[in-house]
PDB file of C-alpha atoms in Angstrom:
ATOM      1  CA  MET A   6     -39.318 -32.198 -39.054  1.00 50.00           C
ATOM      2  CA  THR A   7     -37.905 -30.593 -35.965  1.00 55.00           C
ATOM      3  CA  ALA A   8     -34.124 -30.103 -35.840  1.00 54.00           C
ATOM      4  CA  SER A   9     -32.521 -30.975 -32.479  1.00 56.00           C
ATOM      5  CA  VAL A  10     -29.959 -28.561 -30.952  1.00 55.00           C
ATOM      6  CA  GLU A  11     -27.411 -30.216 -28.807  1.00 59.00           C
ATOM      7  CA  TYR A  12     -26.808 -28.295 -25.615  1.00 49.00           C
ATOM      8  CA  ILE A  13     -23.055 -27.777 -24.783  1.00 50.00           C
ATOM      9  CA  PRO A  14     -22.588 -26.418 -21.242  1.00 53.00           C
ATOM     10  CA  VAL A  15     -20.249 -23.504 -20.991  1.00 55.00           C
ATOM     11  CA  THR A  16     -17.633 -23.910 -18.351  1.00 63.00           C
ATOM     12  CA  PRO A  17     -17.412 -20.721 -16.229  1.00 75.00           C
ATOM     13  CA  ILE A  18     -13.910 -19.114 -16.462  1.00 83.00           C
ATOM     14  CA  GLU A  19     -12.030 -19.297 -13.288  1.00 86.00           C
ATOM     15  CA  TYR A  20      -9.926 -16.401 -11.849  1.00 80.00           C
ATOM     16  CA  PRO A  21      -7.569 -17.897  -9.172  1.00 82.00           C
ATOM     17  CA  GLU A  22      -7.340 -15.945  -5.851  1.00 81.00           C
ATOM     18  CA  GLU A  23      -4.002 -17.309  -4.977  1.00 75.00           C
ATOM     19  CA  ASP A  24      -0.961 -18.877  -6.896  1.00 64.00           C
ATOM     20  CA  GLY A  25       0.421 -20.984  -3.997  1.00 55.00           C
ATOM     21  CA  LYS A  26       3.506 -18.815  -3.606  1.00 61.00           C
ATOM     22  CA  PRO A  27       4.644 -17.139  -0.530  1.00 52.00           C
ATOM     23  CA  MET A  28       3.373 -13.496   0.194  1.00 53.00           C
ATOM     24  CA  ALA A  29       6.792 -11.993   0.084  1.00 53.00           C
ATOM     25  CA  GLU A  30      10.304 -13.163  -0.823  1.00 61.00           C
ATOM     26  CA  GLY A  31      11.564 -12.699   2.673  1.00 69.00           C
ATOM     27  CA  ASP A  32      11.060 -11.201   6.193  1.00 74.00           C
ATOM     28  CA  SER A  33      11.931  -7.561   5.226  1.00 76.00           C
ATOM     29  CA  GLN A  34       9.554  -7.641   2.268  1.00 82.00           C
ATOM     30  CA  ARG A  35       6.644  -9.120   4.258  1.00 87.00           C
ATOM     31  CA  LYS A  36       7.157  -6.768   7.241  1.00 92.00           C
ATOM     32  CA  TYR A  37       6.791  -3.498   5.060  1.00 93.00           C
ATOM     33  CA  LEU A  38       4.064  -4.958   2.844  1.00 94.00           C
ATOM     34  CA  VAL A  39       2.100  -5.408   6.042  1.00 93.00           C
ATOM     35  CA  TYR A  40       3.145  -2.105   7.580  1.00 94.00           C
ATOM     36  CA  ALA A  41       2.155  -0.120   4.359  1.00 96.00           C
ATOM     37  CA  THR A  42      -1.219  -1.802   3.923  1.00 96.00           C
ATOM     38  CA  ASP A  43      -1.948  -1.270   7.649  1.00 94.00           C
ATOM     39  CA  VAL A  44      -1.186   2.521   8.011  1.00 96.00           C
ATOM     40  CA  LEU A  45      -2.928   3.207   4.616  1.00 97.00           C
ATOM     41  CA  GLU A  46      -6.049   1.292   5.755  1.00 96.00           C
ATOM     42  CA  ILE A  47      -5.975   3.230   8.981  1.00 95.00           C
ATOM     43  CA  TYR A  48      -5.607   6.440   7.227  1.00 96.00           C
ATOM     44  CA  PHE A  49      -8.435   6.103   4.632  1.00 96.00           C
ATOM     45  CA  GLN A  50     -10.789   4.085   7.025  1.00 94.00           C
ATOM     46  CA  ASN A  51     -13.264   6.863   7.182  1.00 94.00           C
ATOM     47  CA  ARG A  52     -13.469   7.168   3.415  1.00 95.00           C
ATOM     48  CA  PRO A  53     -15.846   4.725   2.095  1.00 96.00           C
ATOM     49  CA  ASN A  54     -14.945   5.235  -1.496  1.00 97.00           C
ATOM     50  CA  VAL A  55     -11.284   4.479  -1.025  1.00 98.00           C
ATOM     51  CA  TYR A  56     -10.023   0.894  -1.236  1.00 98.00           C
ATOM     52  CA  VAL A  57      -6.617  -0.252   0.252  1.00 98.00           C
ATOM     53  CA  SER A  58      -5.207  -3.828  -0.325  1.00 97.00           C
ATOM     54  CA  GLY A  59      -2.005  -5.743  -0.751  1.00 94.00           C
ATOM     55  CA  ASN A  60      -0.809  -8.940  -2.389  1.00 92.00           C
ATOM     56  CA  LEU A  61      -4.141  -9.464  -4.088  1.00 95.00           C
ATOM     57  CA  PHE A  62      -4.637 -10.505  -7.583  1.00 96.00           C
ATOM     58  CA  VAL A  63      -5.866  -7.676  -9.919  1.00 97.00           C
ATOM     59  CA  TYR A  64      -7.600  -8.966 -13.081  1.00 97.00           C
ATOM     60  CA  TYR A  65      -7.808  -6.352 -15.822  1.00 96.00           C
ATOM     61  CA  GLU A  66      -9.296  -8.175 -18.805  1.00 95.00           C
ATOM     62  CA  GLU A  67     -12.612  -9.956 -18.503  1.00 94.00           C
ATOM     63  CA  GLY A  68     -12.456 -13.633 -19.913  1.00 93.00           C
ATOM     64  CA  ASN A  69      -8.778 -13.812 -19.826  1.00 94.00           C
ATOM     65  CA  PRO A  70      -7.281 -15.045 -16.301  1.00 93.00           C
ATOM     66  CA  GLU A  71      -3.834 -14.609 -17.733  1.00 93.00           C
ATOM     67  CA  SER A  72      -4.208 -10.733 -17.595  1.00 94.00           C
ATOM     68  CA  VAL A  73      -3.438 -10.470 -14.012  1.00 95.00           C
ATOM     69  CA  VAL A  74      -0.938  -8.652 -11.648  1.00 95.00           C
ATOM     70  CA  ALA A  75      -0.484  -8.704  -7.915  1.00 93.00           C
ATOM     71  CA  PRO A  76       0.757  -5.335  -6.523  1.00 95.00           C
ATOM     72  CA  ASP A  77       2.237  -5.675  -3.100  1.00 95.00           C
ATOM     73  CA  VAL A  78       0.311  -2.688  -1.905  1.00 97.00           C
ATOM     74  CA  PHE A  79      -2.244  -0.674  -3.919  1.00 98.00           C
ATOM     75  CA  VAL A  80      -5.107   2.100  -3.417  1.00 98.00           C
ATOM     76  CA  VAL A  81      -7.986   2.628  -5.459  1.00 98.00           C
ATOM     77  CA  PHE A  82     -10.276   5.771  -5.298  1.00 98.00           C
ATOM     78  CA  ASP A  83     -13.977   5.890  -6.214  1.00 97.00           C
ATOM     79  CA  VAL A  84     -14.826   2.335  -5.388  1.00 97.00           C
ATOM     80  CA  ASP A  85     -16.299   0.644  -2.442  1.00 96.00           C
ATOM     81  CA  ASN A  86     -14.213   0.104   0.536  1.00 96.00           C
ATOM     82  CA  LYS A  87     -15.067  -3.499   1.211  1.00 95.00           C
ATOM     83  CA  GLU A  88     -13.287  -6.823   1.481  1.00 95.00           C
ATOM     84  CA  ARG A  89     -12.601  -8.701  -1.794  1.00 95.00           C
ATOM     85  CA  ARG A  90     -11.019 -12.033  -2.705  1.00 94.00           C
ATOM     86  CA  SER A  91      -9.513 -10.547  -5.899  1.00 96.00           C
ATOM     87  CA  TYR A  92      -9.988  -7.338  -7.792  1.00 97.00           C
ATOM     88  CA  LYS A  93     -11.746  -7.568 -11.263  1.00 97.00           C
ATOM     89  CA  THR A  94     -11.772  -4.258 -12.950  1.00 97.00           C
ATOM     90  CA  TRP A  95     -14.837  -4.983 -15.065  1.00 97.00           C
ATOM     91  CA  GLU A  96     -16.698  -5.391 -11.896  1.00 96.00           C
ATOM     92  CA  GLU A  97     -15.493  -1.980 -10.487  1.00 97.00           C
ATOM     93  CA  GLN A  98     -16.587   0.285 -13.362  1.00 95.00           C
ATOM     94  CA  ASP A  99     -13.006  -0.304 -14.876  1.00 96.00           C
ATOM     95  CA  LYS A 100     -11.370   1.451 -12.100  1.00 97.00           C
ATOM     96  CA  THR A 101      -7.893   0.449 -11.914  1.00 97.00           C
ATOM     97  CA  PRO A 102      -5.221   1.167  -9.014  1.00 98.00           C
ATOM     98  CA  ASP A 103      -4.361   4.833  -8.589  1.00 98.00           C
ATOM     99  CA  PHE A 104      -1.215   4.093  -6.391  1.00 98.00           C
ATOM    100  CA  VAL A 105       1.008   1.128  -6.222  1.00 98.00           C
ATOM    101  CA  LEU A 106       3.854   0.243  -4.001  1.00 97.00           C
ATOM    102  CA  GLU A 107       6.226  -2.777  -4.641  1.00 95.00           C
ATOM    103  CA  ILE A 108       8.486  -4.004  -1.838  1.00 94.00           C
ATOM    104  CA  THR A 109      11.256  -4.981  -4.214  1.00 88.00           C
ATOM    105  CA  SER A 110      14.486  -6.834  -3.985  1.00 79.00           C
ATOM    106  CA  LYS A 111      17.182  -8.225  -6.238  1.00 73.00           C
ATOM    107  CA  SER A 112      15.179 -11.254  -7.035  1.00 72.00           C
ATOM    108  CA  THR A 113      12.060  -9.273  -8.014  1.00 69.00           C
ATOM    109  CA  ARG A 114      13.772  -6.460  -9.790  1.00 70.00           C
ATOM    110  CA  SER A 115      13.301  -7.820 -13.235  1.00 65.00           C
ATOM    111  CA  LYS A 116       9.517  -7.922 -12.868  1.00 71.00           C
ATOM    112  CA  ASP A 117       9.195  -4.670 -10.769  1.00 67.00           C
ATOM    113  CA  GLN A 118      11.371  -2.746 -13.296  1.00 73.00           C
ATOM    114  CA  GLY A 119      10.140  -4.463 -16.358  1.00 74.00           C
ATOM    115  CA  ALA A 120       6.787  -6.368 -16.823  1.00 85.00           C
ATOM    116  CA  LYS A 121       5.090  -4.893 -13.920  1.00 91.00           C
ATOM    117  CA  LYS A 122       6.151  -1.388 -14.794  1.00 91.00           C
ATOM    118  CA  GLY A 123       4.706  -1.759 -18.232  1.00 93.00           C
ATOM    119  CA  ILE A 124       1.421  -3.351 -16.953  1.00 94.00           C
ATOM    120  CA  TYR A 125       0.930  -0.231 -14.456  1.00 96.00           C
ATOM    121  CA  ALA A 126       1.587   2.265 -17.095  1.00 96.00           C
ATOM    122  CA  PHE A 127      -0.992   0.313 -19.327  1.00 95.00           C
ATOM    123  CA  LEU A 128      -3.538   0.258 -16.606  1.00 96.00           C
ATOM    124  CA  GLY A 129      -2.965   3.974 -15.819  1.00 97.00           C
ATOM    125  CA  VAL A 130      -1.600   3.675 -12.451  1.00 97.00           C
ATOM    126  CA  ARG A 131      -0.813   7.150 -11.653  1.00 98.00           C
ATOM    127  CA  GLU A 132       1.995   6.669  -9.156  1.00 98.00           C
ATOM    128  CA  TYR A 133       4.163   3.632  -8.922  1.00 97.00           C
ATOM    129  CA  PHE A 134       6.689   3.556  -5.885  1.00 97.00           C
ATOM    130  CA  GLN A 135       9.392   1.016  -5.107  1.00 95.00           C
ATOM    131  CA  TYR A 136      11.204   0.365  -1.809  1.00 95.00           C
ATOM    132  CA  ASP A 137      14.115  -1.883  -1.458  1.00 93.00           C
ATOM    133  CA  PRO A 138      14.221  -2.570   2.291  1.00 92.00           C
ATOM    134  CA  THR A 139      17.721  -4.438   2.075  1.00 88.00           C
ATOM    135  CA  GLY A 140      19.326  -1.908  -0.301  1.00 84.00           C
ATOM    136  CA  ASP A 141      20.315  -4.573  -2.694  1.00 81.00           C
ATOM    137  CA  TYR A 142      19.942  -2.595  -5.841  1.00 82.00           C
ATOM    138  CA  LEU A 143      18.013   0.591  -5.517  1.00 85.00           C
ATOM    139  CA  THR A 144      19.857   3.766  -4.568  1.00 84.00           C
ATOM    140  CA  PRO A 145      18.231   5.437  -2.910  1.00 87.00           C
ATOM    141  CA  GLN A 146      16.279   2.637  -1.553  1.00 91.00           C
ATOM    142  CA  LEU A 147      12.896   4.492  -2.114  1.00 94.00           C
ATOM    143  CA  GLN A 148      11.874   5.775  -5.483  1.00 94.00           C
ATOM    144  CA  GLY A 149       8.756   6.860  -7.080  1.00 96.00           C
ATOM    145  CA  LEU A 150       7.491   7.308 -10.601  1.00 96.00           C
ATOM    146  CA  ARG A 151       4.524   9.381 -11.772  1.00 97.00           C
ATOM    147  CA  LEU A 152       2.372   8.647 -14.987  1.00 97.00           C
ATOM    148  CA  VAL A 153       2.467  11.559 -17.569  1.00 96.00           C
ATOM    149  CA  GLU A 154       0.788  11.056 -20.831  1.00 93.00           C
ATOM    150  CA  GLY A 155       1.299   7.314 -20.797  1.00 92.00           C
ATOM    151  CA  ASN A 156       4.900   7.446 -19.560  1.00 93.00           C
ATOM    152  CA  TYR A 157       6.510   7.185 -16.098  1.00 95.00           C
ATOM    153  CA  PHE A 158       8.769   9.952 -14.998  1.00 95.00           C
ATOM    154  CA  PRO A 159      10.688   9.993 -11.716  1.00 95.00           C
ATOM    155  CA  VAL A 160       9.144  11.717  -8.512  1.00 96.00           C
ATOM    156  CA  ALA A 161      11.413  14.445  -7.098  1.00 94.00           C
ATOM    157  CA  THR A 162      13.487  13.249  -4.202  1.00 92.00           C
ATOM    158  CA  ASN A 163      13.861  15.742  -1.231  1.00 90.00           C
ATOM    159  CA  THR A 164      16.453  15.519   1.367  1.00 87.00           C
ATOM    160  CA  LEU A 165      15.383  16.972   4.782  1.00 86.00           C
ATOM    161  CA  ILE A 166      17.774  18.861   7.205  1.00 87.00           C
ATOM    162  CA  ASP A 167      18.398  15.640   9.107  1.00 87.00           C
ATOM    163  CA  GLY A 168      19.298  13.752   5.909  1.00 84.00           C
ATOM    164  CA  THR A 169      16.018  11.847   5.720  1.00 88.00           C
ATOM    165  CA  VAL A 170      14.987  11.052   2.052  1.00 89.00           C
ATOM    166  CA  SER A 171      11.376  12.096   1.323  1.00 94.00           C
ATOM    167  CA  LEU A 172       9.070  11.723  -1.666  1.00 96.00           C
ATOM    168  CA  THR A 173       5.711  13.170  -2.075  1.00 96.00           C
ATOM    169  CA  SER A 174       2.574  11.147  -3.275  1.00 97.00           C
ATOM    170  CA  GLU A 175       0.282  13.681  -4.905  1.00 97.00           C
ATOM    171  CA  VAL A 176      -2.309  10.792  -5.253  1.00 97.00           C
ATOM    172  CA  LEU A 177      -2.385   9.910  -1.424  1.00 97.00           C
ATOM    173  CA  GLY A 178      -1.421  13.320  -0.177  1.00 96.00           C
ATOM    174  CA  LEU A 179       1.147  11.818   1.977  1.00 97.00           C
ATOM    175  CA  GLU A 180       4.937  11.848   2.072  1.00 96.00           C
ATOM    176  CA  LEU A 181       6.933   8.566   1.941  1.00 97.00           C
ATOM    177  CA  ARG A 182      10.157   8.794   3.881  1.00 95.00           C
ATOM    178  CA  LEU A 183      13.214   6.797   4.796  1.00 93.00           C
ATOM    179  CA  ASP A 184      13.775   7.027   8.451  1.00 88.00           C
ATOM    180  CA  ALA A 185      17.249   5.452   8.908  1.00 84.00           C
ATOM    181  CA  GLY A 186      16.599   3.356   5.898  1.00 84.00           C
ATOM    182  CA  LYS A 187      13.067   2.291   7.147  1.00 92.00           C
ATOM    183  CA  LEU A 188       9.906   3.218   4.994  1.00 95.00           C
ATOM    184  CA  ARG A 189       7.468   5.299   6.854  1.00 96.00           C
ATOM    185  CA  PHE A 190       4.548   7.314   5.753  1.00 97.00           C
ATOM    186  CA  TYR A 191       3.798  11.015   6.977  1.00 96.00           C
ATOM    187  CA  GLU A 192       0.937  13.381   6.431  1.00 94.00           C
ATOM    188  CA  SER A 193       2.137  15.935   3.995  1.00 90.00           C
ATOM    189  CA  VAL A 194       0.400  18.909   5.767  1.00 88.00           C
ATOM    190  CA  THR A 195       0.999  18.178   9.495  1.00 90.00           C
ATOM    191  CA  GLY A 196       4.159  16.299   9.184  1.00 89.00           C
ATOM    192  CA  GLN A 197       2.661  13.644  11.447  1.00 91.00           C
ATOM    193  CA  LYS A 198       3.922  10.027  11.109  1.00 92.00           C
ATOM    194  CA  LEU A 199       1.217   7.485  10.430  1.00 92.00           C
ATOM    195  CA  LEU A 200       1.149   4.664  13.044  1.00 88.00           C
ATOM    196  CA  THR A 201       0.109   0.969  12.809  1.00 80.00           C
ATOM    197  CA  HIS A 202      -2.471  -0.307  15.381  1.00 70.00           C
ATOM    198  CA  GLU A 203       0.306  -1.667  17.544  1.00 74.00           C
ATOM    199  CA  GLU A 204       2.175   1.620  17.357  1.00 72.00           C
ATOM    200  CA  GLU A 205      -0.801   3.508  18.387  1.00 63.00           C
ATOM    201  CA  VAL A 206      -1.350   1.318  21.396  1.00 61.00           C
ATOM    202  CA  ALA A 207       2.392   1.541  22.368  1.00 59.00           C
ATOM    203  CA  ALA A 208       2.293   5.472  21.986  1.00 56.00           C
ATOM    204  CA  ARG A 209      -0.866   5.544  24.299  1.00 61.00           C
ATOM    205  CA  GLN A 210       0.716   3.398  26.918  1.00 63.00           C
ATOM    206  CA  ALA A 211       3.981   5.384  26.831  1.00 54.00           C
ATOM    207  CA  ALA A 212       2.025   8.598  27.228  1.00 58.00           C
ATOM    208  CA  GLU A 213      -0.095   7.124  30.055  1.00 63.00           C
ATOM    209  CA  GLU A 214       3.050   6.032  31.881  1.00 62.00           C
ATOM    210  CA  LYS A 215       4.826   9.349  31.482  1.00 72.00           C
ATOM    211  CA  ALA A 216       1.602  10.889  32.947  1.00 61.00           C
ATOM    212  CA  GLN A 217       1.710   8.684  35.897  1.00 65.00           C
ATOM    213  CA  ARG A 218       5.460   9.353  36.505  1.00 74.00           C
ATOM    214  CA  LEU A 219       4.730  13.017  36.380  1.00 69.00           C
ATOM    215  CA  ALA A 220       1.852  12.789  38.651  1.00 65.00           C
ATOM    216  CA  ALA A 221       3.973  10.728  41.156  1.00 73.00           C
ATOM    217  CA  LYS A 222       6.581  13.519  41.132  1.00 72.00           C
ATOM    218  CA  LEU A 223       4.229  16.111  41.880  1.00 64.00           C
ATOM    219  CA  ARG A 224       2.732  14.305  44.761  1.00 72.00           C
ATOM    220  CA  GLU A 225       6.320  14.056  46.186  1.00 76.00           C
ATOM    221  CA  LEU A 226       6.386  17.761  45.938  1.00 70.00           C
ATOM    222  CA  ASN A 227       3.060  17.792  47.928  1.00 71.00           C
ATOM    223  CA  ILE A 228       1.302  19.018  44.755  1.00 74.00           C
ATOM    224  CA  ASP A 229      -2.066  17.460  44.009  1.00 72.00           C
ATOM    225  CA  PRO A 230      -1.918  16.808  40.125  1.00 66.00           C
ATOM    226  CA  ASP A 231      -5.697  16.615  40.071  1.00 71.00           C
ATOM    227  CA  THR A 232      -5.942  20.270  40.847  1.00 70.00           C
ATOM    228  CA  LEU A 233      -3.690  21.442  38.073  1.00 65.00           C
TER     229      LEU A 233
END
């Protein structure tokens, strides 16, 4: 007699790609989330093994959709630079984010200072920065933490001659600065400010207009600018 085996279909585990909540708590948070993601994508665009993203679900335990966190901005080294709908660590050789930036506020501080901080330490996120654009509760508005033997310790804050607050990200090789309270990224070696696509276009237009005004002035003086 042959025993029959009932086939029970296995329902695939779903890993949602969004939670229906807005991208950010307000305009300030959204603006800096987009800014940081944009400039970091531009900065690392020629490195195929660096992935930059923001407001994306990061799943860190296969089979458990509840094991998820959504950093505002994050950078992962040694993975393919390609588009993803979510980031699953088990599909990425168990690589977790190396750098995280949260655009924080009074309404999100309990998560940013508590649950998320604990998850990032557990995942081995080497640097965790927070920026409070409205200055609701962080003083100074920009702060960083660096992971040492499983625990986070504050990143040293430098104050430049002009009073600008600056913190160095060893992971990114960049400086994060507060320019009149606004978050900006700078190259550590050259001190050059990183620009968004829109800022690059505006800078080129300004340079062209300046060159045109200079050329017009030279022509008024009977000097041909093309011969200079």
